[in-house]
PDB file with one MODEL, atoms N, CA, C and O in Angstrom:
MODEL        1
ATOM      1  N   PRO A   1      -2.732   4.237 -30.196  1.00  0.00           N
ATOM      2  CA  PRO A   1      -4.085   5.314 -30.053  1.00  0.00           C
ATOM      3  C   PRO A   1      -3.385   6.864 -30.332  1.00  0.00           C
ATOM      4  O   PRO A   1      -2.268   7.209 -29.949  1.00  0.00           O
ATOM      5  N   SER A   2      -4.265   7.610 -31.030  1.00  0.00           N
ATOM      6  CA  SER A   2      -3.840   8.768 -31.249  1.00  0.00           C
ATOM      7  C   SER A   2      -4.101   9.842 -30.121  1.00  0.00           C
ATOM      8  O   SER A   2      -4.972   9.720 -29.260  1.00  0.00           O
ATOM      9  N   PRO A   3      -3.292  10.842 -30.228  1.00  0.00           N
ATOM     10  CA  PRO A   3      -3.574  11.858 -29.091  1.00  0.00           C
ATOM     11  C   PRO A   3      -4.914  12.309 -29.034  1.00  0.00           C
ATOM     12  O   PRO A   3      -5.322  12.545 -27.896  1.00  0.00           O
ATOM     13  N   LYS A   4      -5.735  12.498 -30.006  1.00  0.00           N
ATOM     14  CA  LYS A   4      -7.219  12.821 -30.063  1.00  0.00           C
ATOM     15  C   LYS A   4      -8.031  11.893 -29.473  1.00  0.00           C
ATOM     16  O   LYS A   4      -9.111  12.361 -29.111  1.00  0.00           O
ATOM     17  N   SER A   5      -7.832  10.515 -29.220  1.00  0.00           N
ATOM     18  CA  SER A   5      -8.673   9.594 -28.551  1.00  0.00           C
ATOM     19  C   SER A   5      -8.533   9.896 -27.160  1.00  0.00           C
ATOM     20  O   SER A   5      -9.353   9.313 -26.451  1.00  0.00           O
ATOM     21  N   PHE A   6      -7.599  10.761 -26.482  1.00  0.00           N
ATOM     22  CA  PHE A   6      -7.419  10.918 -25.007  1.00  0.00           C
ATOM     23  C   PHE A   6      -8.187  12.239 -24.739  1.00  0.00           C
ATOM     24  O   PHE A   6      -8.424  12.528 -23.566  1.00  0.00           O
ATOM     25  N   GLN A   7      -8.594  13.066 -25.737  1.00  0.00           N
ATOM     26  CA  GLN A   7      -9.291  14.362 -25.497  1.00  0.00           C
ATOM     27  C   GLN A   7     -10.563  14.085 -25.265  1.00  0.00           C
ATOM     28  O   GLN A   7     -11.210  13.281 -25.937  1.00  0.00           O
ATOM     29  N   PRO A   8     -11.111  14.890 -24.061  1.00  0.00           N
ATOM     30  CA  PRO A   8     -12.322  14.668 -23.734  1.00  0.00           C
ATOM     31  C   PRO A   8     -13.466  15.194 -25.164  1.00  0.00           C
ATOM     32  O   PRO A   8     -13.119  15.792 -26.182  1.00  0.00           O
ATOM     33  N   ASN A   9     -14.789  14.754 -24.810  1.00  0.00           N
ATOM     34  CA  ASN A   9     -15.675  15.211 -25.930  1.00  0.00           C
ATOM     35  C   ASN A   9     -16.084  16.386 -25.560  1.00  0.00           C
ATOM     36  O   ASN A   9     -15.720  16.843 -24.477  1.00  0.00           O
ATOM     37  N   GLY A  10     -16.886  17.057 -26.371  1.00  0.00           N
ATOM     38  CA  GLY A  10     -17.394  18.627 -26.067  1.00  0.00           C
ATOM     39  C   GLY A  10     -18.280  18.588 -24.731  1.00  0.00           C
ATOM     40  O   GLY A  10     -18.258  19.527 -23.935  1.00  0.00           O
ATOM     41  N   ALA A  11     -19.048  17.459 -24.540  1.00  0.00           N
ATOM     42  CA  ALA A  11     -19.874  17.573 -23.285  1.00  0.00           C
ATOM     43  C   ALA A  11     -19.036  17.558 -22.098  1.00  0.00           C
ATOM     44  O   ALA A  11     -19.405  18.224 -21.131  1.00  0.00           O
ATOM     45  N   SER A  12     -17.825  16.805 -22.033  1.00  0.00           N
ATOM     46  CA  SER A  12     -16.966  16.452 -21.199  1.00  0.00           C
ATOM     47  C   SER A  12     -16.275  17.891 -20.964  1.00  0.00           C
ATOM     48  O   SER A  12     -16.320  18.442 -19.864  1.00  0.00           O
ATOM     49  N   GLU A  13     -15.724  18.376 -21.926  1.00  0.00           N
ATOM     50  CA  GLU A  13     -15.160  19.640 -21.667  1.00  0.00           C
ATOM     51  C   GLU A  13     -16.007  20.708 -21.089  1.00  0.00           C
ATOM     52  O   GLU A  13     -15.490  21.510 -20.311  1.00  0.00           O
ATOM     53  N   GLU A  14     -17.377  20.802 -21.425  1.00  0.00           N
ATOM     54  CA  GLU A  14     -18.197  21.767 -20.776  1.00  0.00           C
ATOM     55  C   GLU A  14     -18.616  21.421 -19.426  1.00  0.00           C
ATOM     56  O   GLU A  14     -18.857  22.288 -18.585  1.00  0.00           O
ATOM     57  N   ALA A  15     -18.713  20.118 -19.191  1.00  0.00           N
ATOM     58  CA  ALA A  15     -18.670  19.809 -17.577  1.00  0.00           C
ATOM     59  C   ALA A  15     -17.509  20.237 -16.787  1.00  0.00           C
ATOM     60  O   ALA A  15     -17.640  20.748 -15.674  1.00  0.00           O
ATOM     61  N   LEU A  16     -16.475  20.051 -17.302  1.00  0.00           N
ATOM     62  CA  LEU A  16     -15.168  20.552 -16.772  1.00  0.00           C
ATOM     63  C   LEU A  16     -15.071  22.059 -16.534  1.00  0.00           C
ATOM     64  O   LEU A  16     -14.612  22.538 -15.497  1.00  0.00           O
ATOM     65  N   ARG A  17     -15.555  22.805 -17.609  1.00  0.00           N
ATOM     66  CA  ARG A  17     -15.679  24.267 -17.460  1.00  0.00           C
ATOM     67  C   ARG A  17     -16.533  24.818 -16.197  1.00  0.00           C
ATOM     68  O   ARG A  17     -16.197  25.614 -15.320  1.00  0.00           O
ATOM     69  N   CYS A  18     -17.801  24.095 -16.410  1.00  0.00           N
ATOM     70  CA  CYS A  18     -18.591  24.516 -15.319  1.00  0.00           C
ATOM     71  C   CYS A  18     -18.202  24.108 -13.911  1.00  0.00           C
ATOM     72  O   CYS A  18     -18.584  24.720 -12.914  1.00  0.00           O
ATOM     73  N   GLU A  19     -17.301  22.873 -13.883  1.00  0.00           N
ATOM     74  CA  GLU A  19     -16.917  22.660 -12.703  1.00  0.00           C
ATOM     75  C   GLU A  19     -15.789  23.724 -11.989  1.00  0.00           C
ATOM     76  O   GLU A  19     -15.771  24.108 -10.820  1.00  0.00           O
ATOM     77  N   ILE A  20     -14.906  24.046 -13.040  1.00  0.00           N
ATOM     78  CA  ILE A  20     -13.847  25.077 -12.797  1.00  0.00           C
ATOM     79  C   ILE A  20     -14.503  26.284 -12.209  1.00  0.00           C
ATOM     80  O   ILE A  20     -14.132  26.838 -11.174  1.00  0.00           O
ATOM     81  N   LYS A  21     -15.535  26.650 -12.975  1.00  0.00           N
ATOM     82  CA  LYS A  21     -16.511  28.018 -12.669  1.00  0.00           C
ATOM     83  C   LYS A  21     -16.831  27.807 -11.339  1.00  0.00           C
ATOM     84  O   LYS A  21     -16.430  28.581 -10.470  1.00  0.00           O
ATOM     85  N   GLU A  22     -17.566  26.763 -11.071  1.00  0.00           N
ATOM     86  CA  GLU A  22     -18.028  26.549  -9.621  1.00  0.00           C
ATOM     87  C   GLU A  22     -16.908  26.579  -8.500  1.00  0.00           C
ATOM     88  O   GLU A  22     -17.048  27.214  -7.455  1.00  0.00           O
ATOM     89  N   LEU A  23     -15.951  25.946  -8.766  1.00  0.00           N
ATOM     90  CA  LEU A  23     -14.866  25.968  -7.975  1.00  0.00           C
ATOM     91  C   LEU A  23     -14.207  27.450  -7.559  1.00  0.00           C
ATOM     92  O   LEU A  23     -13.993  27.878  -6.425  1.00  0.00           O
ATOM     93  N   LYS A  24     -13.955  28.091  -8.852  1.00  0.00           N
ATOM     94  CA  LYS A  24     -13.586  29.397  -8.436  1.00  0.00           C
ATOM     95  C   LYS A  24     -14.535  30.095  -7.663  1.00  0.00           C
ATOM     96  O   LYS A  24     -14.098  30.780  -6.738  1.00  0.00           O
ATOM     97  N   GLN A  25     -15.898  30.048  -7.886  1.00  0.00           N
ATOM     98  CA  GLN A  25     -16.722  30.667  -6.946  1.00  0.00           C
ATOM     99  C   GLN A  25     -16.660  30.474  -5.596  1.00  0.00           C
ATOM    100  O   GLN A  25     -16.890  31.363  -4.776  1.00  0.00           O
ATOM    101  N   LYS A  26     -16.275  29.031  -5.254  1.00  0.00           N
ATOM    102  CA  LYS A  26     -16.311  28.633  -3.958  1.00  0.00           C
ATOM    103  C   LYS A  26     -15.046  29.312  -3.408  1.00  0.00           C
ATOM    104  O   LYS A  26     -15.054  29.865  -2.308  1.00  0.00           O
ATOM    105  N   ASP A  27     -13.927  29.257  -4.221  1.00  0.00           N
ATOM    106  CA  ASP A  27     -12.735  29.926  -3.644  1.00  0.00           C
ATOM    107  C   ASP A  27     -12.895  31.090  -3.554  1.00  0.00           C
ATOM    108  O   ASP A  27     -12.271  31.596  -2.621  1.00  0.00           O
ATOM    109  N   LEU A  28     -13.597  31.878  -4.257  1.00  0.00           N
ATOM    110  CA  LEU A  28     -14.038  33.347  -3.980  1.00  0.00           C
ATOM    111  C   LEU A  28     -14.718  33.547  -2.727  1.00  0.00           C
ATOM    112  O   LEU A  28     -14.344  34.386  -1.907  1.00  0.00           O
ATOM    113  N   ALA A  29     -15.796  32.727  -2.549  1.00  0.00           N
ATOM    114  CA  ALA A  29     -16.569  32.733  -1.414  1.00  0.00           C
ATOM    115  C   ALA A  29     -15.835  32.499  -0.051  1.00  0.00           C
ATOM    116  O   ALA A  29     -16.034  33.250   0.904  1.00  0.00           O
ATOM    117  N   LEU A  30     -14.792  31.197   0.021  1.00  0.00           N
ATOM    118  CA  LEU A  30     -14.181  31.293   0.962  1.00  0.00           C
ATOM    119  C   LEU A  30     -13.095  32.278   1.481  1.00  0.00           C
ATOM    120  O   LEU A  30     -12.836  32.418   2.677  1.00  0.00           O
ATOM    121  N   ASP A  31     -12.493  32.937   0.483  1.00  0.00           N
ATOM    122  CA  ASP A  31     -11.546  34.034   0.465  1.00  0.00           C
ATOM    123  C   ASP A  31     -12.251  35.185   1.238  1.00  0.00           C
ATOM    124  O   ASP A  31     -11.721  35.819   2.150  1.00  0.00           O
ATOM    125  N   GLN A  32     -13.594  35.391   0.732  1.00  0.00           N
ATOM    126  CA  GLN A  32     -14.506  36.512   1.464  1.00  0.00           C
ATOM    127  C   GLN A  32     -14.911  36.264   2.837  1.00  0.00           C
ATOM    128  O   GLN A  32     -15.057  37.157   3.671  1.00  0.00           O
ATOM    129  N   GLU A  33     -15.109  34.867   3.072  1.00  0.00           N
ATOM    130  CA  GLU A  33     -15.517  34.360   4.393  1.00  0.00           C
ATOM    131  C   GLU A  33     -14.142  34.650   5.325  1.00  0.00           C
ATOM    132  O   GLU A  33     -14.268  35.189   6.424  1.00  0.00           O
ATOM    133  N   ILE A  34     -13.214  34.372   4.962  1.00  0.00           N
ATOM    134  CA  ILE A  34     -11.960  34.651   5.549  1.00  0.00           C
ATOM    135  C   ILE A  34     -11.847  36.051   5.902  1.00  0.00           C
ATOM    136  O   ILE A  34     -11.933  36.434   7.069  1.00  0.00           O
ATOM    137  N   ALA A  35     -11.665  36.782   4.966  1.00  0.00           N
ATOM    138  CA  ALA A  35     -11.658  38.364   5.118  1.00  0.00           C
ATOM    139  C   ALA A  35     -12.637  38.678   6.025  1.00  0.00           C
ATOM    140  O   ALA A  35     -12.226  39.515   6.829  1.00  0.00           O
ATOM    141  N   GLN A  36     -13.720  38.354   6.204  1.00  0.00           N
ATOM    142  CA  GLN A  36     -14.909  38.600   7.122  1.00  0.00           C
ATOM    143  C   GLN A  36     -14.449  38.252   8.383  1.00  0.00           C
ATOM    144  O   GLN A  36     -14.544  39.113   9.257  1.00  0.00           O
ATOM    145  N   LEU A  37     -13.903  37.019   8.705  1.00  0.00           N
ATOM    146  CA  LEU A  37     -13.359  36.767  10.035  1.00  0.00           C
ATOM    147  C   LEU A  37     -12.262  37.329  10.437  1.00  0.00           C
ATOM    148  O   LEU A  37     -12.103  37.521  11.642  1.00  0.00           O
ATOM    149  N   LEU A  38     -11.359  37.677   9.576  1.00  0.00           N
ATOM    150  CA  LEU A  38     -10.186  38.559   9.928  1.00  0.00           C
ATOM    151  C   LEU A  38     -10.692  39.835  10.399  1.00  0.00           C
ATOM    152  O   LEU A  38     -10.295  40.299  11.468  1.00  0.00           O
ATOM    153  N   SER A  39     -11.618  40.484   9.606  1.00  0.00           N
ATOM    154  CA  SER A  39     -12.184  41.730   9.917  1.00  0.00           C
ATOM    155  C   SER A  39     -12.737  41.790  11.385  1.00  0.00           C
ATOM    156  O   SER A  39     -12.540  42.801  12.058  1.00  0.00           O
ATOM    157  N   GLU A  40     -13.447  40.685  11.901  1.00  0.00           N
ATOM    158  CA  GLU A  40     -13.966  40.489  13.044  1.00  0.00           C
ATOM    159  C   GLU A  40     -12.986  40.575  14.246  1.00  0.00           C
ATOM    160  O   GLU A  40     -13.331  40.778  15.411  1.00  0.00           O
ATOM    161  N   GLY A  41     -11.755  40.398  13.815  1.00  0.00           N
ATOM    162  CA  GLY A  41     -10.659  40.065  14.949  1.00  0.00           C
ATOM    163  C   GLY A  41     -10.077  38.943  15.044  1.00  0.00           C
ATOM    164  O   GLY A  41      -9.107  38.859  15.798  1.00  0.00           O
ATOM    165  N   TYR A  42     -10.497  37.865  14.343  1.00  0.00           N
ATOM    166  CA  TYR A  42      -9.938  36.573  14.442  1.00  0.00           C
ATOM    167  C   TYR A  42      -8.442  36.633  13.677  1.00  0.00           C
ATOM    168  O   TYR A  42      -8.172  37.455  12.801  1.00  0.00           O
ATOM    169  N   SER A  43      -7.621  35.713  14.124  1.00  0.00           N
ATOM    170  CA  SER A  43      -6.256  35.662  13.600  1.00  0.00           C
ATOM    171  C   SER A  43      -6.265  34.332  12.663  1.00  0.00           C
ATOM    172  O   SER A  43      -6.932  33.318  12.871  1.00  0.00           O
ATOM    173  N   LEU A  44      -5.323  34.582  11.524  1.00  0.00           N
ATOM    174  CA  LEU A  44      -5.408  33.221  10.898  1.00  0.00           C
ATOM    175  C   LEU A  44      -4.763  31.992  11.811  1.00  0.00           C
ATOM    176  O   LEU A  44      -5.131  30.850  11.535  1.00  0.00           O
ATOM    177  N   GLU A  45      -3.743  32.207  12.969  1.00  0.00           N
ATOM    178  CA  GLU A  45      -3.534  31.038  13.745  1.00  0.00           C
ATOM    179  C   GLU A  45      -4.548  30.668  14.355  1.00  0.00           C
ATOM    180  O   GLU A  45      -4.667  29.443  14.394  1.00  0.00           O
ATOM    181  N   GLU A  46      -5.660  31.483  15.058  1.00  0.00           N
ATOM    182  CA  GLU A  46      -6.885  31.226  15.579  1.00  0.00           C
ATOM    183  C   GLU A  46      -7.796  30.117  14.667  1.00  0.00           C
ATOM    184  O   GLU A  46      -8.262  29.037  15.029  1.00  0.00           O
ATOM    185  N   LEU A  47      -7.866  30.729  13.471  1.00  0.00           N
ATOM    186  CA  LEU A  47      -8.706  29.891  12.522  1.00  0.00           C
ATOM    187  C   LEU A  47      -8.217  28.535  12.110  1.00  0.00           C
ATOM    188  O   LEU A  47      -8.936  27.553  11.928  1.00  0.00           O
ATOM    189  N   ASP A  48      -6.679  28.600  11.959  1.00  0.00           N
ATOM    190  CA  ASP A  48      -6.057  27.357  11.885  1.00  0.00           C
ATOM    191  C   ASP A  48      -6.274  26.195  13.001  1.00  0.00           C
ATOM    192  O   ASP A  48      -6.397  25.000  12.736  1.00  0.00           O
ATOM    193  N   LYS A  49      -6.302  26.851  14.482  1.00  0.00           N
ATOM    194  CA  LYS A  49      -6.608  26.041  15.435  1.00  0.00           C
ATOM    195  C   LYS A  49      -8.042  25.480  15.717  1.00  0.00           C
ATOM    196  O   LYS A  49      -8.312  24.469  16.366  1.00  0.00           O
ATOM    197  N   HIS A  50      -8.829  26.265  15.154  1.00  0.00           N
ATOM    198  CA  HIS A  50     -10.289  25.933  14.855  1.00  0.00           C
ATOM    199  C   HIS A  50     -10.502  24.851  13.958  1.00  0.00           C
ATOM    200  O   HIS A  50     -11.255  23.908  14.199  1.00  0.00           O
ATOM    201  N   ILE A  51      -9.755  25.012  12.799  1.00  0.00           N
ATOM    202  CA  ILE A  51      -9.694  23.941  11.859  1.00  0.00           C
ATOM    203  C   ILE A  51      -9.444  22.705  12.365  1.00  0.00           C
ATOM    204  O   ILE A  51     -10.234  21.764  12.287  1.00  0.00           O
ATOM    205  N   CYS A  52      -8.131  22.664  12.999  1.00  0.00           N
ATOM    206  CA  CYS A  52      -7.577  21.343  13.395  1.00  0.00           C
ATOM    207  C   CYS A  52      -8.519  20.846  14.465  1.00  0.00           C
ATOM    208  O   CYS A  52      -8.774  19.644  14.385  1.00  0.00           O
ATOM    209  N   LEU A  53      -9.143  21.575  15.539  1.00  0.00           N
ATOM    210  CA  LEU A  53     -10.121  21.090  16.359  1.00  0.00           C
ATOM    211  C   LEU A  53     -11.152  20.472  15.619  1.00  0.00           C
ATOM    212  O   LEU A  53     -11.528  19.388  16.065  1.00  0.00           O
ATOM    213  N   LEU A  54     -11.731  20.915  14.547  1.00  0.00           N
ATOM    214  CA  LEU A  54     -12.874  20.357  13.891  1.00  0.00           C
ATOM    215  C   LEU A  54     -12.397  19.202  13.304  1.00  0.00           C
ATOM    216  O   LEU A  54     -13.117  18.230  13.531  1.00  0.00           O
ATOM    217  N   HIS A  55     -11.360  18.968  12.582  1.00  0.00           N
ATOM    218  CA  HIS A  55     -10.696  17.539  12.198  1.00  0.00           C
ATOM    219  C   HIS A  55     -10.731  16.672  13.293  1.00  0.00           C
ATOM    220  O   HIS A  55     -11.226  15.548  13.218  1.00  0.00           O
ATOM    221  N   GLU A  56     -10.194  17.173  14.386  1.00  0.00           N
ATOM    222  CA  GLU A  56     -10.139  15.915  15.480  1.00  0.00           C
ATOM    223  C   GLU A  56     -11.500  15.445  15.896  1.00  0.00           C
ATOM    224  O   GLU A  56     -11.855  14.268  15.947  1.00  0.00           O
ATOM    225  N   TYR A  57     -12.247  16.538  16.199  1.00  0.00           N
ATOM    226  CA  TYR A  57     -13.621  16.314  16.445  1.00  0.00           C
ATOM    227  C   TYR A  57     -14.263  15.156  15.436  1.00  0.00           C
ATOM    228  O   TYR A  57     -14.679  14.061  15.815  1.00  0.00           O
ATOM    229  N   ASN A  58     -14.248  15.625  14.117  1.00  0.00           N
ATOM    230  CA  ASN A  58     -14.558  14.562  13.115  1.00  0.00           C
ATOM    231  C   ASN A  58     -14.235  13.325  13.208  1.00  0.00           C
ATOM    232  O   ASN A  58     -15.114  12.469  13.119  1.00  0.00           O
ATOM    233  N   GLU A  59     -12.947  12.994  13.400  1.00  0.00           N
ATOM    234  CA  GLU A  59     -12.300  11.961  13.599  1.00  0.00           C
ATOM    235  C   GLU A  59     -12.691  11.066  14.628  1.00  0.00           C
ATOM    236  O   GLU A  59     -12.797   9.862  14.399  1.00  0.00           O
ATOM    237  N   ILE A  60     -12.951  11.640  15.931  1.00  0.00           N
ATOM    238  CA  ILE A  60     -13.447  11.041  16.779  1.00  0.00           C
ATOM    239  C   ILE A  60     -14.868  10.683  16.818  1.00  0.00           C
ATOM    240  O   ILE A  60     -15.215   9.663  17.413  1.00  0.00           O
ATOM    241  N   LYS A  61     -15.864  11.574  16.129  1.00  0.00           N
ATOM    242  CA  LYS A  61     -17.211  11.248  15.813  1.00  0.00           C
ATOM    243  C   LYS A  61     -17.248  10.073  14.877  1.00  0.00           C
ATOM    244  O   LYS A  61     -18.012   9.130  15.082  1.00  0.00           O
ATOM    245  N   ASP A  62     -16.408  10.122  13.825  1.00  0.00           N
ATOM    246  CA  ASP A  62     -16.322   8.855  13.010  1.00  0.00           C
ATOM    247  C   ASP A  62     -16.072   7.465  13.780  1.00  0.00           C
ATOM    248  O   ASP A  62     -16.697   6.438  13.514  1.00  0.00           O
ATOM    249  N   ALA A  63     -15.081   7.564  14.765  1.00  0.00           N
ATOM    250  CA  ALA A  63     -14.761   6.240  15.414  1.00  0.00           C
ATOM    251  C   ALA A  63     -15.939   6.040  16.306  1.00  0.00           C
ATOM    252  O   ALA A  63     -16.318   4.871  16.375  1.00  0.00           O
ATOM    253  N   ALA A  64     -16.586   6.897  16.989  1.00  0.00           N
ATOM    254  CA  ALA A  64     -17.660   6.786  17.617  1.00  0.00           C
ATOM    255  C   ALA A  64     -18.812   6.135  16.886  1.00  0.00           C
ATOM    256  O   ALA A  64     -19.465   5.187  17.324  1.00  0.00           O
ATOM    257  N   GLN A  65     -18.988   6.725  15.759  1.00  0.00           N
ATOM    258  CA  GLN A  65     -20.048   6.039  14.642  1.00  0.00           C
ATOM    259  C   GLN A  65     -20.018   4.415  14.383  1.00  0.00           C
ATOM    260  O   GLN A  65     -20.846   3.514  14.521  1.00  0.00           O
ATOM    261  N   MET A  66     -18.626   4.488  13.930  1.00  0.00           N
ATOM    262  CA  MET A  66     -18.084   3.168  13.756  1.00  0.00           C
ATOM    263  C   MET A  66     -18.294   2.038  14.954  1.00  0.00           C
ATOM    264  O   MET A  66     -18.751   0.926  14.692  1.00  0.00           O
ATOM    265  N   LEU A  67     -17.939   2.412  16.208  1.00  0.00           N
ATOM    266  CA  LEU A  67     -18.234   1.671  17.338  1.00  0.00           C
ATOM    267  C   LEU A  67     -19.687   1.324  17.482  1.00  0.00           C
ATOM    268  O   LEU A  67     -20.067   0.155  17.552  1.00  0.00           O
ATOM    269  N   LEU A  68     -20.593   2.486  17.529  1.00  0.00           N
ATOM    270  CA  LEU A  68     -21.818   2.242  17.519  1.00  0.00           C
ATOM    271  C   LEU A  68     -22.381   1.349  16.515  1.00  0.00           C
ATOM    272  O   LEU A  68     -23.174   0.477  16.870  1.00  0.00           O
ATOM    273  N   GLY A  69     -21.992   1.507  15.093  1.00  0.00           N
ATOM    274  CA  GLY A  69     -22.321   0.428  14.166  1.00  0.00           C
ATOM    275  C   GLY A  69     -22.100  -1.081  14.647  1.00  0.00           C
ATOM    276  O   GLY A  69     -23.011  -1.897  14.792  1.00  0.00           O
ATOM    277  N   LYS A  70     -20.738  -1.319  14.871  1.00  0.00           N
ATOM    278  CA  LYS A  70     -20.530  -2.500  15.385  1.00  0.00           C
ATOM    279  C   LYS A  70     -21.350  -3.309  16.579  1.00  0.00           C
ATOM    280  O   LYS A  70     -21.686  -4.491  16.504  1.00  0.00           O
ATOM    281  N   LEU A  71     -21.571  -2.525  17.565  1.00  0.00           N
ATOM    282  CA  LEU A  71     -22.484  -2.667  18.669  1.00  0.00           C
ATOM    283  C   LEU A  71     -23.773  -3.058  18.112  1.00  0.00           C
ATOM    284  O   LEU A  71     -24.332  -4.108  18.429  1.00  0.00           O
ATOM    285  N   ALA A  72     -24.222  -2.253  17.319  1.00  0.00           N
ATOM    286  CA  ALA A  72     -25.451  -2.531  16.815  1.00  0.00           C
ATOM    287  C   ALA A  72     -25.676  -3.833  16.070  1.00  0.00           C
ATOM    288  O   ALA A  72     -26.656  -4.562  16.218  1.00  0.00           O
ATOM    289  N   VAL A  73     -24.644  -4.042  15.245  1.00  0.00           N
ATOM    290  CA  VAL A  73     -24.616  -5.505  14.569  1.00  0.00           C
ATOM    291  C   VAL A  73     -24.618  -6.511  15.760  1.00  0.00           C
ATOM    292  O   VAL A  73     -25.400  -7.458  15.678  1.00  0.00           O
ATOM    293  N   ILE A  74     -23.895  -6.408  16.754  1.00  0.00           N
ATOM    294  CA  ILE A  74     -23.640  -7.374  17.757  1.00  0.00           C
ATOM    295  C   ILE A  74     -25.052  -7.637  18.567  1.00  0.00           C
ATOM    296  O   ILE A  74     -25.527  -8.703  18.958  1.00  0.00           O
ATOM    297  N   ARG A  75     -25.488  -6.472  18.665  1.00  0.00           N
ATOM    298  CA  ARG A  75     -26.994  -6.538  19.290  1.00  0.00           C
ATOM    299  C   ARG A  75     -28.176  -6.933  18.295  1.00  0.00           C
ATOM    300  O   ARG A  75     -29.212  -7.457  18.705  1.00  0.00           O
ATOM    301  N   GLY A  76     -27.963  -6.671  17.101  1.00  0.00           N
ATOM    302  CA  GLY A  76     -29.022  -6.830  16.233  1.00  0.00           C
ATOM    303  C   GLY A  76     -30.037  -5.990  16.120  1.00  0.00           C
ATOM    304  O   GLY A  76     -31.174  -6.379  15.855  1.00  0.00           O
ATOM    305  N   VAL A  77     -29.743  -4.833  16.298  1.00  0.00           N
ATOM    306  CA  VAL A  77     -30.396  -3.455  16.372  1.00  0.00           C
ATOM    307  C   VAL A  77     -29.722  -2.474  15.389  1.00  0.00           C
ATOM    308  O   VAL A  77     -28.571  -2.568  14.964  1.00  0.00           O
ATOM    309  N   THR A  78     -30.782  -1.356  15.048  1.00  0.00           N
ATOM    310  CA  THR A  78     -30.010  -0.299  14.392  1.00  0.00           C
ATOM    311  C   THR A  78     -29.082   0.675  15.204  1.00  0.00           C
ATOM    312  O   THR A  78     -29.081   0.660  16.434  1.00  0.00           O
ATOM    313  N   THR A  79     -28.403   1.406  14.568  1.00  0.00           N
ATOM    314  CA  THR A  79     -27.500   2.383  15.442  1.00  0.00           C
ATOM    315  C   THR A  79     -28.576   3.356  15.852  1.00  0.00           C
ATOM    316  O   THR A  79     -28.294   3.899  16.920  1.00  0.00           O
ATOM    317  N   LYS A  80     -29.775   3.760  15.306  1.00  0.00           N
ATOM    318  CA  LYS A  80     -30.749   4.699  15.787  1.00  0.00           C
ATOM    319  C   LYS A  80     -31.257   4.206  17.148  1.00  0.00           C
ATOM    320  O   LYS A  80     -31.466   4.989  18.074  1.00  0.00           O
ATOM    321  N   GLN A  81     -31.444   2.911  17.238  1.00  0.00           N
ATOM    322  CA  GLN A  81     -32.035   2.394  18.512  1.00  0.00           C
ATOM    323  C   GLN A  81     -31.028   2.524  19.722  1.00  0.00           C
ATOM    324  O   GLN A  81     -31.394   2.544  20.897  1.00  0.00           O
ATOM    325  N   LEU A  82     -29.759   2.607  19.314  1.00  0.00           N
ATOM    326  CA  LEU A  82     -28.917   2.823  20.447  1.00  0.00           C
ATOM    327  C   LEU A  82     -28.781   4.050  20.894  1.00  0.00           C
ATOM    328  O   LEU A  82     -28.335   4.183  22.033  1.00  0.00           O
ATOM    329  N   TYR A  83     -29.069   5.026  20.249  1.00  0.00           N
ATOM    330  CA  TYR A  83     -28.827   6.529  20.574  1.00  0.00           C
ATOM    331  C   TYR A  83     -29.617   6.921  22.064  1.00  0.00           C
ATOM    332  O   TYR A  83     -29.043   7.558  22.948  1.00  0.00           O
ATOM    333  N   PRO A  84     -30.670   6.550  22.149  1.00  0.00           N
ATOM    334  CA  PRO A  84     -31.359   6.819  23.552  1.00  0.00           C
ATOM    335  C   PRO A  84     -30.456   6.195  24.882  1.00  0.00           C
ATOM    336  O   PRO A  84     -30.249   6.829  25.916  1.00  0.00           O
ATOM    337  N   GLU A  85     -30.087   5.132  24.669  1.00  0.00           N
ATOM    338  CA  GLU A  85     -29.305   4.508  25.434  1.00  0.00           C
ATOM    339  C   GLU A  85     -28.005   5.048  26.061  1.00  0.00           C
ATOM    340  O   GLU A  85     -27.589   4.702  27.166  1.00  0.00           O
ATOM    341  N   TYR A  86     -27.437   5.886  25.281  1.00  0.00           N
ATOM    342  CA  TYR A  86     -26.336   6.700  25.453  1.00  0.00           C
ATOM    343  C   TYR A  86     -26.402   8.160  25.245  1.00  0.00           C
ATOM    344  O   TYR A  86     -25.447   8.864  24.914  1.00  0.00           O
ATOM    345  N   ASP A  87     -27.689   8.582  25.481  1.00  0.00           N
ATOM    346  CA  ASP A  87     -28.217   9.901  25.724  1.00  0.00           C
ATOM    347  C   ASP A  87     -27.675  10.757  24.548  1.00  0.00           C
ATOM    348  O   ASP A  87     -27.296  11.912  24.741  1.00  0.00           O
ATOM    349  N   LEU A  88     -27.641  10.114  23.207  1.00  0.00           N
ATOM    350  CA  LEU A  88     -27.267  10.692  22.139  1.00  0.00           C
ATOM    351  C   LEU A  88     -28.525  11.278  21.213  1.00  0.00           C
ATOM    352  O   LEU A  88     -29.533  10.595  21.033  1.00  0.00           O
ATOM    353  N   GLU A  89     -28.378  12.506  20.687  1.00  0.00           N
ATOM    354  CA  GLU A  89     -29.393  13.150  19.679  1.00  0.00           C
ATOM    355  C   GLU A  89     -29.253  12.485  18.500  1.00  0.00           C
ATOM    356  O   GLU A  89     -28.170  11.957  18.247  1.00  0.00           O
ATOM    357  N   LEU A  90     -30.316  12.410  17.607  1.00  0.00           N
ATOM    358  CA  LEU A  90     -30.024  11.922  16.286  1.00  0.00           C
ATOM    359  C   LEU A  90     -29.173  12.693  15.442  1.00  0.00           C
ATOM    360  O   LEU A  90     -28.499  12.246  14.514  1.00  0.00           O
ATOM    361  N   SER A  91     -29.252  14.017  15.866  1.00  0.00           N
ATOM    362  CA  SER A  91     -28.531  15.073  15.011  1.00  0.00           C
ATOM    363  C   SER A  91     -26.977  14.927  15.361  1.00  0.00           C
ATOM    364  O   SER A  91     -26.134  15.422  14.613  1.00  0.00           O
ATOM    365  N   ASP A  92     -26.587  14.154  16.649  1.00  0.00           N
ATOM    366  CA  ASP A  92     -25.128  14.040  16.796  1.00  0.00           C
ATOM    367  C   ASP A  92     -24.642  13.263  15.881  1.00  0.00           C
ATOM    368  O   ASP A  92     -23.432  13.042  15.837  1.00  0.00           O
TER     369      ASP A  92
ENDMDL
END
């Protein structure tokens, strides 16, 4: 196969350009958000700590969701039906 056969077509190239532009905009927005937080007195270490805690929270929540799902299968109900039993909000 020729090297040309591995080149993306024009539509794919345009889609990649758009995606790159969107990612650059998101990067700039995140940089601005970080600058805002720093100006409000937060430190990078504190922000890193919050990010780590959010990751830990999400991992715990994922594990709880998995357990609720397995329990729901065993009981033959939906996970939504288990929420009141464990005093959980649907937004949890």
